[in-house]
CSV table of C-alpha atoms and ligand atoms in Angstrom, one decimal:
chain,number,residue,atom,x,y,z
A,1,MET,CA,0.3,-0.3,0.0
A,2,SER,CA,1.8,3.1,-1.1
A,3,GLY,CA,-0.7,5.7,-2.0
A,4,HIS,CA,-1.6,7.2,1.1
A,5,ARG,CA,-4.5,8.7,-0.2
A,6,LYS,CA,-2.6,11.0,-3.0
A,7,THR,CA,-5.4,12.1,-5.7
A,8,ILE,CA,-3.9,11.3,-9.2
A,9,LEU,CA,-5.9,12.6,-12.3
A,10,VAL,CA,-5.9,10.0,-15.3
A,11,THR,CA,-6.4,11.0,-18.5
A,12,GLY,CA,-7.8,8.8,-20.8
A,13,GLY,CA,-8.6,6.3,-17.7
A,14,ALA,CA,-11.3,4.5,-19.8
A,15,GLY,CA,-8.9,3.1,-22.7
A,16,TYR,CA,-7.1,-0.2,-22.2
A,17,VAL,CA,-4.1,1.2,-20.7
A,18,GLY,CA,-5.8,3.6,-18.4
A,19,SER,CA,-8.4,1.4,-17.0
A,20,HIS,CA,-5.7,-1.4,-16.3
A,21,THR,CA,-3.6,1.4,-14.5
A,22,ILE,CA,-6.4,2.4,-12.7
A,23,VAL,CA,-7.0,-1.0,-11.2
A,24,MET,CA,-3.4,-0.9,-9.7
A,25,LEU,CA,-3.7,2.6,-8.5
A,26,LEU,CA,-7.0,2.2,-6.7
A,27,THR,CA,-5.8,-1.1,-5.2
A,28,GLU,CA,-2.4,1.1,-4.1
A,29,ARG,CA,-5.0,3.4,-2.1
A,30,TYR,CA,-4.5,6.2,-4.5
A,31,LYS,CA,-7.9,8.5,-5.2
A,32,VAL,CA,-8.4,8.4,-9.1
A,33,VAL,CA,-10.1,11.4,-11.1
A,34,VAL,CA,-10.6,10.6,-14.9
A,35,VAL,CA,-10.5,12.7,-17.6
A,36,ASP,CA,-12.0,11.2,-20.9
A,37,ASN,CA,-14.0,12.0,-23.9
A,38,LEU,CA,-14.8,8.8,-24.2
A,39,SER,CA,-13.6,8.8,-28.1
A,40,ASN,CA,-12.8,5.2,-27.9
A,41,SER,CA,-15.2,3.6,-25.3
A,42,VAL,CA,-18.6,2.0,-24.7
A,43,LYS,CA,-21.0,3.9,-22.1
A,44,GLY,CA,-21.9,2.1,-19.1
A,45,ASN,CA,-25.5,2.1,-17.3
A,46,GLY,CA,-24.6,5.0,-15.2
A,47,SER,CA,-22.3,7.6,-15.7
A,48,LEU,CA,-19.4,6.2,-16.0
A,49,PRO,CA,-17.9,4.3,-19.2
A,50,GLU,CA,-18.3,0.6,-18.9
A,51,SER,CA,-14.6,-0.2,-18.6
A,52,LEU,CA,-14.4,1.8,-15.3
A,53,GLU,CA,-17.7,0.9,-13.9
A,54,ARG,CA,-15.7,-2.8,-14.3
A,55,VAL,CA,-13.0,-1.5,-12.4
A,56,GLN,CA,-15.3,-0.3,-9.5
A,57,THR,CA,-16.4,-4.0,-9.4
A,58,ILE,CA,-13.0,-5.3,-9.8
A,59,THR,CA,-11.7,-3.1,-6.7
A,60,LYS,CA,-14.6,-2.0,-4.9
A,61,CYS,CA,-13.5,1.9,-5.0
A,62,ASP,CA,-15.3,4.7,-6.8
A,63,ILE,CA,-13.8,6.5,-9.5
A,64,LYS,CA,-15.0,10.4,-9.8
A,65,PHE,CA,-15.4,10.8,-13.6
A,66,TYR,CA,-15.3,13.9,-16.1
A,67,GLU,CA,-16.8,13.6,-19.4
A,68,SER,CA,-14.2,15.9,-21.5
A,69,SER,CA,-11.8,16.2,-24.1
A,70,LEU,CA,-8.4,18.1,-23.3
A,71,GLU,CA,-9.4,20.5,-25.6
A,72,ASP,CA,-11.7,22.0,-23.3
A,73,LYS,CA,-9.7,23.9,-21.0
A,74,ASP,CA,-12.4,25.4,-19.0
A,75,THR,CA,-13.4,22.2,-17.7
A,76,LEU,CA,-9.5,20.8,-17.1
A,77,ARG,CA,-9.7,24.1,-14.6
A,78,THR,CA,-12.9,22.8,-13.1
A,79,VAL,CA,-11.3,19.6,-12.8
A,80,PHE,CA,-8.3,20.6,-11.2
A,81,SER,CA,-10.2,23.5,-8.7
A,82,GLU,CA,-12.7,20.7,-7.5
A,83,ASN,CA,-10.1,18.1,-6.8
A,84,LYS,CA,-6.5,18.8,-5.1
A,85,ILE,CA,-4.6,16.6,-7.7
A,86,ASP,CA,-0.8,15.5,-6.8
A,87,ALA,CA,0.1,13.8,-9.9
A,88,VAL,CA,-1.3,13.2,-13.5
A,89,ILE,CA,-1.0,10.0,-15.7
A,90,HIS,CA,-1.6,11.1,-19.0
A,91,PHE,CA,-2.8,8.8,-21.5
A,92,ALA,CA,-5.6,10.6,-23.4
A,93,ALA,CA,-4.5,10.2,-27.2
A,94,LEU,CA,-5.6,8.7,-30.6
A,95,LYS,CA,-3.3,5.9,-31.4
A,96,ALA,CA,-4.1,4.2,-34.9
A,97,VAL,CA,-1.2,4.3,-36.9
A,98,GLY,CA,-2.9,4.0,-40.5
A,99,GLU,CA,-5.6,6.4,-39.3
A,100,SER,CA,-3.2,8.9,-38.4
A,101,CYS,CA,-1.4,8.9,-42.0
A,102,ILE,CA,-5.3,10.4,-43.3
A,103,LEU,CA,-5.8,12.4,-40.3
A,104,PRO,CA,-2.6,14.1,-39.3
A,105,LEU,CA,-4.1,17.3,-38.3
A,106,THR,CA,-6.9,15.6,-35.9
A,107,TYR,CA,-4.1,13.6,-34.3
A,108,TYR,CA,-1.8,16.7,-33.7
A,109,ARG,CA,-4.6,18.6,-32.3
A,110,ASN,CA,-5.7,15.9,-29.9
A,111,ASN,CA,-2.3,14.4,-28.9
A,112,VAL,CA,0.0,17.6,-29.2
A,113,GLY,CA,-2.7,19.9,-28.6
A,114,GLY,CA,-4.4,18.5,-25.6
A,115,SER,CA,-1.1,17.9,-23.8
A,116,VAL,CA,0.0,21.4,-24.0
A,117,ASN,CA,-3.6,22.1,-23.0
A,118,LEU,CA,-3.3,19.7,-20.1
A,119,LEU,CA,0.6,21.1,-19.0
A,120,GLU,CA,-0.7,24.9,-19.2
A,121,VAL,CA,-3.6,24.2,-16.7
A,122,MET,CA,-1.4,21.8,-14.5
A,123,LYS,CA,1.0,25.0,-14.4
A,124,GLU,CA,-1.8,27.4,-13.5
A,125,PHE,CA,-2.8,25.0,-10.3
A,126,HIS,CA,1.2,24.2,-9.5
A,127,VAL,CA,0.7,20.4,-10.2
A,128,LYS,CA,3.9,19.8,-12.0
A,129,LYS,CA,4.2,15.5,-12.0
A,130,ILE,CA,3.2,13.8,-14.9
A,131,VAL,CA,3.7,10.6,-16.0
A,132,PHE,CA,3.5,10.3,-20.0
A,133,SER,CA,2.4,7.7,-22.1
A,134,SER,CA,4.7,7.2,-24.8
A,135,SER,CA,5.8,4.6,-27.2
A,136,ALA,CA,8.3,2.7,-28.7
A,137,THR,CA,8.0,4.0,-32.0
A,138,VAL,CA,9.7,7.1,-31.0
A,139,TYR,CA,12.7,4.7,-31.9
A,140,GLY,CA,11.7,4.4,-35.5
A,141,ASP,CA,13.6,1.7,-37.1
A,142,PRO,CA,16.2,0.5,-34.2
A,143,GLN,CA,19.9,1.0,-35.1
A,144,ASP,CA,20.5,-1.3,-32.3
A,145,LEU,CA,18.7,-4.3,-30.0
A,146,PRO,CA,18.2,-4.8,-27.6
A,147,ILE,CA,17.0,-0.9,-27.4
A,148,LYS,CA,18.1,1.8,-24.9
A,149,GLU,CA,16.8,4.8,-23.7
A,150,ASP,CA,19.4,6.6,-25.2
A,151,HIS,CA,18.6,5.6,-28.5
A,152,PRO,CA,18.3,8.5,-31.0
A,153,THR,CA,14.5,9.5,-30.9
A,154,GLY,CA,12.3,11.0,-33.7
A,155,GLN,CA,14.5,10.2,-36.5
A,156,GLY,CA,12.6,7.3,-38.3
A,157,CYS,CA,8.8,7.7,-36.7
A,158,THR,CA,7.1,6.7,-39.9
A,159,ASN,CA,3.9,8.4,-39.3
A,160,PRO,CA,2.3,11.1,-37.5
A,161,TYR,CA,1.0,9.1,-34.8
A,162,GLY,CA,4.6,8.1,-33.5
A,163,ARG,CA,5.7,11.8,-34.6
A,164,SER,CA,3.0,13.0,-32.0
A,165,LYS,CA,4.5,11.1,-29.2
A,166,PHE,CA,7.9,12.0,-30.3
A,167,PHE,CA,7.0,15.9,-30.1
A,168,VAL,CA,5.1,15.7,-26.9
A,169,GLU,CA,8.1,14.1,-25.2
A,170,GLU,CA,10.5,17.0,-26.5
A,171,ILE,CA,7.7,19.4,-25.2
A,172,LEU,CA,7.9,18.0,-21.6
A,173,LYS,CA,11.9,18.2,-22.0
A,174,ASP,CA,11.5,22.0,-22.9
A,175,LEU,CA,9.0,22.5,-20.2
A,176,TRP,CA,11.5,20.7,-17.5
A,177,LYS,CA,14.4,22.9,-18.9
A,178,SER,CA,12.3,26.2,-18.1
A,179,ASP,CA,11.2,25.5,-14.8
A,180,GLU,CA,13.1,22.3,-13.1
A,181,ASP,CA,10.4,21.9,-10.4
A,182,TRP,CA,9.0,19.9,-12.7
A,183,GLY,CA,8.9,16.0,-12.4
A,184,ILE,CA,8.5,14.6,-15.5
A,185,ILE,CA,8.2,10.5,-16.6
A,186,SER,CA,8.2,9.1,-19.9
A,187,LEU,CA,7.0,5.6,-20.0
A,188,ARG,CA,7.9,4.0,-23.8
A,189,TYR,CA,5.9,1.0,-24.2
A,190,PHE,CA,6.7,-1.7,-26.4
A,191,ASN,CA,3.5,-4.1,-27.2
A,192,PRO,CA,0.8,-4.1,-24.6
A,193,VAL,CA,-1.0,-6.9,-24.8
A,194,GLY,CA,-3.2,-9.7,-22.3
A,195,ALA,CA,-6.1,-8.3,-20.2
A,196,HIS,CA,-6.7,-8.4,-16.2
A,197,HIS,CA,-6.9,-11.9,-14.9
A,198,SER,CA,-10.6,-11.5,-13.8
A,199,GLY,CA,-11.5,-11.5,-17.3
A,200,LEU,CA,-13.6,-8.0,-16.8
A,201,ILE,CA,-11.4,-5.6,-18.5
A,202,GLY,CA,-9.5,-5.6,-21.5
A,203,GLU,CA,-8.8,-4.1,-25.4
A,204,ASP,CA,-11.7,-3.4,-27.0
A,205,PRO,CA,-11.3,-2.3,-30.6
A,206,LEU,CA,-14.0,-0.8,-31.9
A,207,ASP,CA,-13.1,-1.9,-35.6
A,208,ILE,CA,-10.8,-4.2,-37.1
A,209,PRO,CA,-8.3,-4.6,-34.7
A,210,ASN,CA,-4.8,-3.5,-36.4
A,211,ASN,CA,-2.6,-5.1,-33.5
A,212,LEU,CA,-1.4,-8.7,-33.9
A,213,MET,CA,-3.0,-10.4,-30.4
A,214,PRO,CA,-6.3,-8.6,-30.6
A,215,TYR,CA,-6.8,-10.0,-34.1
A,216,ILE,CA,-5.5,-13.4,-33.1
A,217,ALA,CA,-8.1,-13.4,-30.5
A,218,GLN,CA,-10.8,-12.6,-32.6
A,219,VAL,CA,-9.8,-15.5,-34.8
A,220,ALA,CA,-9.8,-17.7,-31.7
A,221,VAL,CA,-13.3,-16.8,-30.9
A,222,GLY,CA,-14.7,-17.3,-34.4
A,223,LYS,CA,-15.0,-13.5,-35.2
A,224,ARG,CA,-12.6,-13.8,-38.0
A,225,GLU,CA,-11.5,-16.6,-40.3
A,226,TYR,CA,-7.6,-16.2,-40.4
A,227,VAL,CA,-4.7,-14.2,-39.6
A,228,SER,CA,-2.4,-12.6,-42.1
A,229,VAL,CA,1.2,-12.6,-41.0
A,230,TYR,CA,2.9,-9.6,-42.5
A,231,GLY,CA,5.9,-10.9,-44.3
A,232,SER,CA,7.5,-13.9,-43.3
A,233,ASP,CA,11.2,-13.1,-45.3
A,234,TYR,CA,12.7,-10.8,-42.5
A,235,SER,CA,16.1,-11.6,-41.1
A,236,THR,CA,14.5,-12.6,-37.5
A,237,PRO,CA,14.9,-16.5,-36.7
A,238,ASP,CA,11.6,-17.6,-38.6
A,239,GLY,CA,11.2,-14.6,-40.7
A,240,THR,CA,8.3,-13.0,-39.0
A,241,GLY,CA,8.9,-10.0,-37.1
A,242,VAL,CA,9.8,-10.0,-33.9
A,243,ARG,CA,8.2,-7.8,-30.7
A,244,ASP,CA,8.4,-7.4,-26.9
A,245,TYR,CA,5.0,-7.8,-26.0
A,246,ILE,CA,4.4,-7.0,-22.9
A,247,HIS,CA,1.2,-8.2,-20.1
A,248,ILE,CA,-1.0,-5.2,-19.8
A,249,GLU,CA,-0.9,-5.7,-15.8
A,250,ASP,CA,3.0,-5.7,-16.0
A,251,LEU,CA,2.7,-2.2,-18.2
A,252,ALA,CA,0.2,-0.8,-15.4
A,253,SER,CA,2.2,-1.8,-12.4
A,254,GLY,CA,5.3,0.4,-14.3
A,255,HIS,CA,3.1,3.3,-14.1
A,256,ILE,CA,2.7,3.2,-10.4
A,257,SER,CA,6.6,2.5,-9.7
A,258,ALA,CA,7.2,5.8,-12.2
A,259,LEU,CA,4.6,7.6,-9.8
A,260,GLU,CA,6.3,6.4,-6.6
A,261,LYS,CA,9.9,7.7,-7.9
A,262,LEU,CA,7.8,11.2,-8.7
A,263,LEU,CA,5.9,11.5,-5.9
A,264,GLY,CA,8.8,10.1,-3.6
A,265,LYS,CA,8.7,7.7,-1.2
A,266,GLU,CA,10.2,6.9,2.4
A,267,PRO,CA,12.8,7.1,2.7
A,268,THR,CA,13.4,9.7,-0.1
A,269,PRO,CA,10.2,11.5,0.1
A,270,LYS,CA,11.1,14.5,-1.9
A,271,GLY,CA,10.1,13.0,-5.2
A,272,PHE,CA,12.3,13.3,-8.5
A,273,HIS,CA,12.4,16.6,-10.5
A,274,GLY,CA,13.9,16.3,-14.0
A,275,TRP,CA,12.8,14.7,-16.9
A,276,ARG,CA,13.6,10.8,-17.6
A,277,ALA,CA,12.2,7.9,-20.3
A,278,TYR,CA,12.1,4.7,-19.2
A,279,ASN,CA,11.5,1.5,-21.4
A,280,LEU,CA,8.6,-0.7,-20.2
A,281,GLY,CA,9.0,-4.4,-22.6
A,282,THR,CA,10.3,-7.7,-20.8
A,283,GLY,CA,13.2,-7.3,-22.8
A,284,LYS,CA,12.9,-10.3,-24.7
A,285,GLY,CA,11.4,-11.2,-28.3
A,286,HIS,CA,8.8,-13.2,-29.7
A,287,SER,CA,7.8,-13.8,-33.5
A,288,VAL,CA,4.9,-13.6,-34.9
A,289,LEU,CA,4.2,-17.5,-35.6
A,290,GLU,CA,5.5,-17.9,-31.8
A,291,VAL,CA,2.6,-15.5,-30.7
A,292,ILE,CA,0.0,-17.7,-32.6
A,293,ALA,CA,1.4,-20.8,-31.2
A,294,ALA,CA,1.2,-19.5,-27.7
A,295,PHE,CA,-2.2,-18.5,-27.8
A,296,GLU,CA,-3.5,-21.7,-29.5
A,297,LYS,CA,-1.7,-23.4,-26.5
A,298,ALA,CA,-3.7,-21.0,-24.0
A,299,SER,CA,-6.7,-21.1,-25.9
A,300,LYS,CA,-7.1,-24.9,-27.0
A,301,LYS,CA,-8.3,-23.4,-30.2
A,302,SER,CA,-6.4,-24.1,-33.4
A,303,ILE,CA,-5.6,-20.6,-35.1
A,304,LYS,CA,-5.7,-20.4,-39.2
A,305,TYR,CA,-3.1,-18.0,-40.5
A,306,THR,CA,-1.6,-17.3,-44.0
A,307,LEU,CA,1.9,-15.9,-44.6
A,308,THR,CA,1.0,-12.6,-46.8
A,309,GLU,CA,3.4,-9.4,-48.0
A,310,ARG,CA,5.1,-7.4,-45.5
A,311,ARG,CA,3.0,-4.1,-43.9
A,312,THR,CA,4.5,-0.7,-44.9
A,313,GLY,CA,6.3,1.1,-42.0
A,314,ASP,CA,7.1,-2.2,-40.0
A,315,VAL,CA,10.5,-2.8,-38.7
A,316,PRO,CA,11.7,-6.3,-38.6
A,317,ALA,CA,12.6,-6.5,-34.9
A,318,SER,CA,12.1,-4.4,-31.5
A,319,TYR,CA,12.6,-5.2,-28.1
A,320,ALA,CA,13.5,-3.6,-24.9
A,321,ASP,CA,16.7,-3.1,-22.8
A,322,ALA,CA,14.5,-2.8,-19.7
A,323,THR,CA,17.5,-2.4,-17.3
A,324,ARG,CA,17.0,1.3,-16.4
A,325,ALA,CA,13.4,0.8,-15.3
A,326,ARG,CA,14.6,-2.3,-13.2
A,327,ASP,CA,17.3,-0.1,-11.7
A,328,GLU,CA,16.0,3.4,-11.1
A,329,LEU,CA,12.2,2.3,-10.6
A,330,GLY,CA,12.9,-0.9,-9.2
A,331,TRP,CA,10.2,-2.5,-11.6
A,332,THR,CA,10.7,-5.6,-14.4
A,333,ALA,CA,7.9,-7.4,-16.0
A,334,LYS,CA,7.5,-10.6,-14.7
A,335,LYS,CA,4.7,-12.5,-17.1
A,336,THR,CA,5.2,-14.6,-19.7
A,337,LEU,CA,3.8,-14.8,-23.5
A,338,PHE,CA,1.6,-17.9,-22.1
A,339,ASP,CA,0.2,-15.8,-19.3
A,340,MET,CA,-0.5,-13.1,-21.7
A,341,CYS,CA,-2.4,-15.5,-24.0
A,342,ALA,CA,-4.3,-16.9,-21.3
A,343,ASP,CA,-5.5,-13.7,-19.9
A,344,MET,CA,-6.3,-12.1,-23.2
A,345,TRP,CA,-8.4,-15.6,-24.2
A,346,ARG,CA,-10.2,-15.2,-20.9
A,347,TRP,CA,-11.3,-11.6,-21.5
A,348,GLN,CA,-12.3,-12.4,-25.2
A,349,SER,CA,-14.1,-15.1,-24.3
A,350,LYS,CA,-16.1,-13.8,-21.5
A,351,ASN,CA,-16.6,-11.2,-23.6
A,352,PRO,CA,-17.0,-11.7,-27.2
A,353,SER,CA,-17.9,-8.4,-28.4
A,354,GLY,CA,-16.2,-6.2,-25.4
A,355,PHE,CA,-17.6,-4.0,-23.4
A,356,HIS,CA,-20.8,-4.2,-25.5
A,357,ARG,CA,-23.1,-5.4,-22.5
A,358,GLU,CA,-25.9,-7.3,-25.4
A,359,SER,CA,-23.5,-9.9,-26.1
A,360,SER,CA,-21.0,-10.3,-23.2
B,1,UFG,N1,1.1,-8.4,-37.6
B,1,UFG,C1,0.7,-9.2,-38.2
B,1,UFG,N2,-0.6,-9.6,-38.6
B,1,UFG,C2,-1.3,-8.5,-38.0
B,1,UFG,C3,-1.1,-7.9,-37.3
B,1,UFG,C4,0.2,-7.8,-37.1
B,1,UFG,O1,1.4,-10.0,-39.0
B,1,UFG,O2,-2.8,-8.7,-38.5
B,1,UFG,C5,2.5,-8.4,-37.1
B,1,UFG,C6,3.4,-6.9,-37.4
B,1,UFG,O3,3.9,-7.3,-38.8
B,1,UFG,C7,4.6,-7.1,-36.8
B,1,UFG,C8,3.7,-7.9,-35.1
B,1,UFG,O4,2.7,-8.7,-36.1
B,1,UFG,O5,5.4,-7.7,-36.6
B,1,UFG,C9,3.2,-6.7,-34.4
B,1,UFG,O6,2.4,-5.8,-34.8
B,1,UFG,P1,1.2,-5.0,-34.1
B,1,UFG,O7,0.5,-4.2,-35.0
B,1,UFG,O8,0.5,-5.8,-33.1
B,1,UFG,O9,2.3,-3.9,-33.1
B,1,UFG,P2,3.5,-3.0,-33.5
B,1,UFG,O10,4.8,-3.2,-33.2
B,1,UFG,O11,3.3,-2.9,-35.2
B,1,UFG,O12,2.9,-1.6,-33.1
B,1,UFG,C10,2.9,-1.1,-31.8
B,1,UFG,C11,1.8,-0.2,-31.5
B,1,UFG,C12,1.8,0.9,-32.0
B,1,UFG,C13,3.5,1.1,-32.1
B,1,UFG,C14,4.4,0.6,-32.5
B,1,UFG,C15,5.7,1.0,-32.0
B,1,UFG,O13,0.7,-1.2,-31.9
B,1,UFG,O14,0.8,1.8,-31.4
B,1,UFG,O15,4.4,-0.8,-31.4
B,1,UFG,O16,6.0,1.1,-30.9
B,1,UFG,F1,3.4,2.5,-33.0
């Protein structure tokens, strides 16, 4: 129990990473205030989105919720004046790589503009602690593997989504340079997958999934016929793409560790002032075919697949060097690929239509 009733504002808390992180925050006795515009979530029966109603069921704790976009600064001011916020975890962003190429301005307005609005209001209210939800996409095509945090960023980002994450990281660095009172931690996620072990919450793509694991899960549940494996001639052990898949509960716990560093913890209660990035990954890569095989084992279903062309913009392999997070945050990922598939399958089979109540 480390929260000591500190209050955390979670932007984008109704989403996949946000909702799992909130479970852990509440378990650790933090108070949670959420701002979310529900652009990627299903409404529940009451005032909360369905994902957060289920978080309340899991944790038996209350969440204070504001339905708002970060474009609405007046509502943000209301949130800060009605709650004594100690720190912010900032997830709210659009995240579809392909869509970002078609709607770059929408992505920059939401992801970059929304972040600037949030930071301005935080500054007005003298709240200067933030954990930013970044992505390994800022590294572009990796020059060396495993990827360390001092790998160049921004150079090989192939799409506006990736660049928006890079831009916000740069904005945060500049902010800290202008005022060293800020404590800023950027968490660079590798490939978050899986679901809460209860099977009550998980990833709920509103459209055809772009990502591998949700797609496999939909094939396993009979919603789609087969997985297209994008590329089988990469210079990887079996020719298919290699990624660092990380269980969503491990990823969520990385946020708690980052928050503890920011806010300070006995015997160093002063907290962190500065800008620092951490990779959140397992440090181990798995190929597409390995993931399919692990999912077959966990679900006891046979998963049809077909080998197809490479997907534009994909890199052959990407996996983290996660030693900085281990050494400085005391955090490591614990769950295996089998755990990720088993929990993903529990969520998918219990909720074939995600959070839509009618078929769950
Ligand atoms: N893949 C398939 N078939 C599919 C989907 C994916 O073979 O239907 C392959 C991809 O080619 C890749 C691997 O599975 O080799 C993983 O692909 P994902 O789309 O699941 O994940 P990415 O690594 O491409 O993307 C993730 C995040 C992005 C982020 C990126 C870089 O989803 O938001 O990592 O950090 F930008």
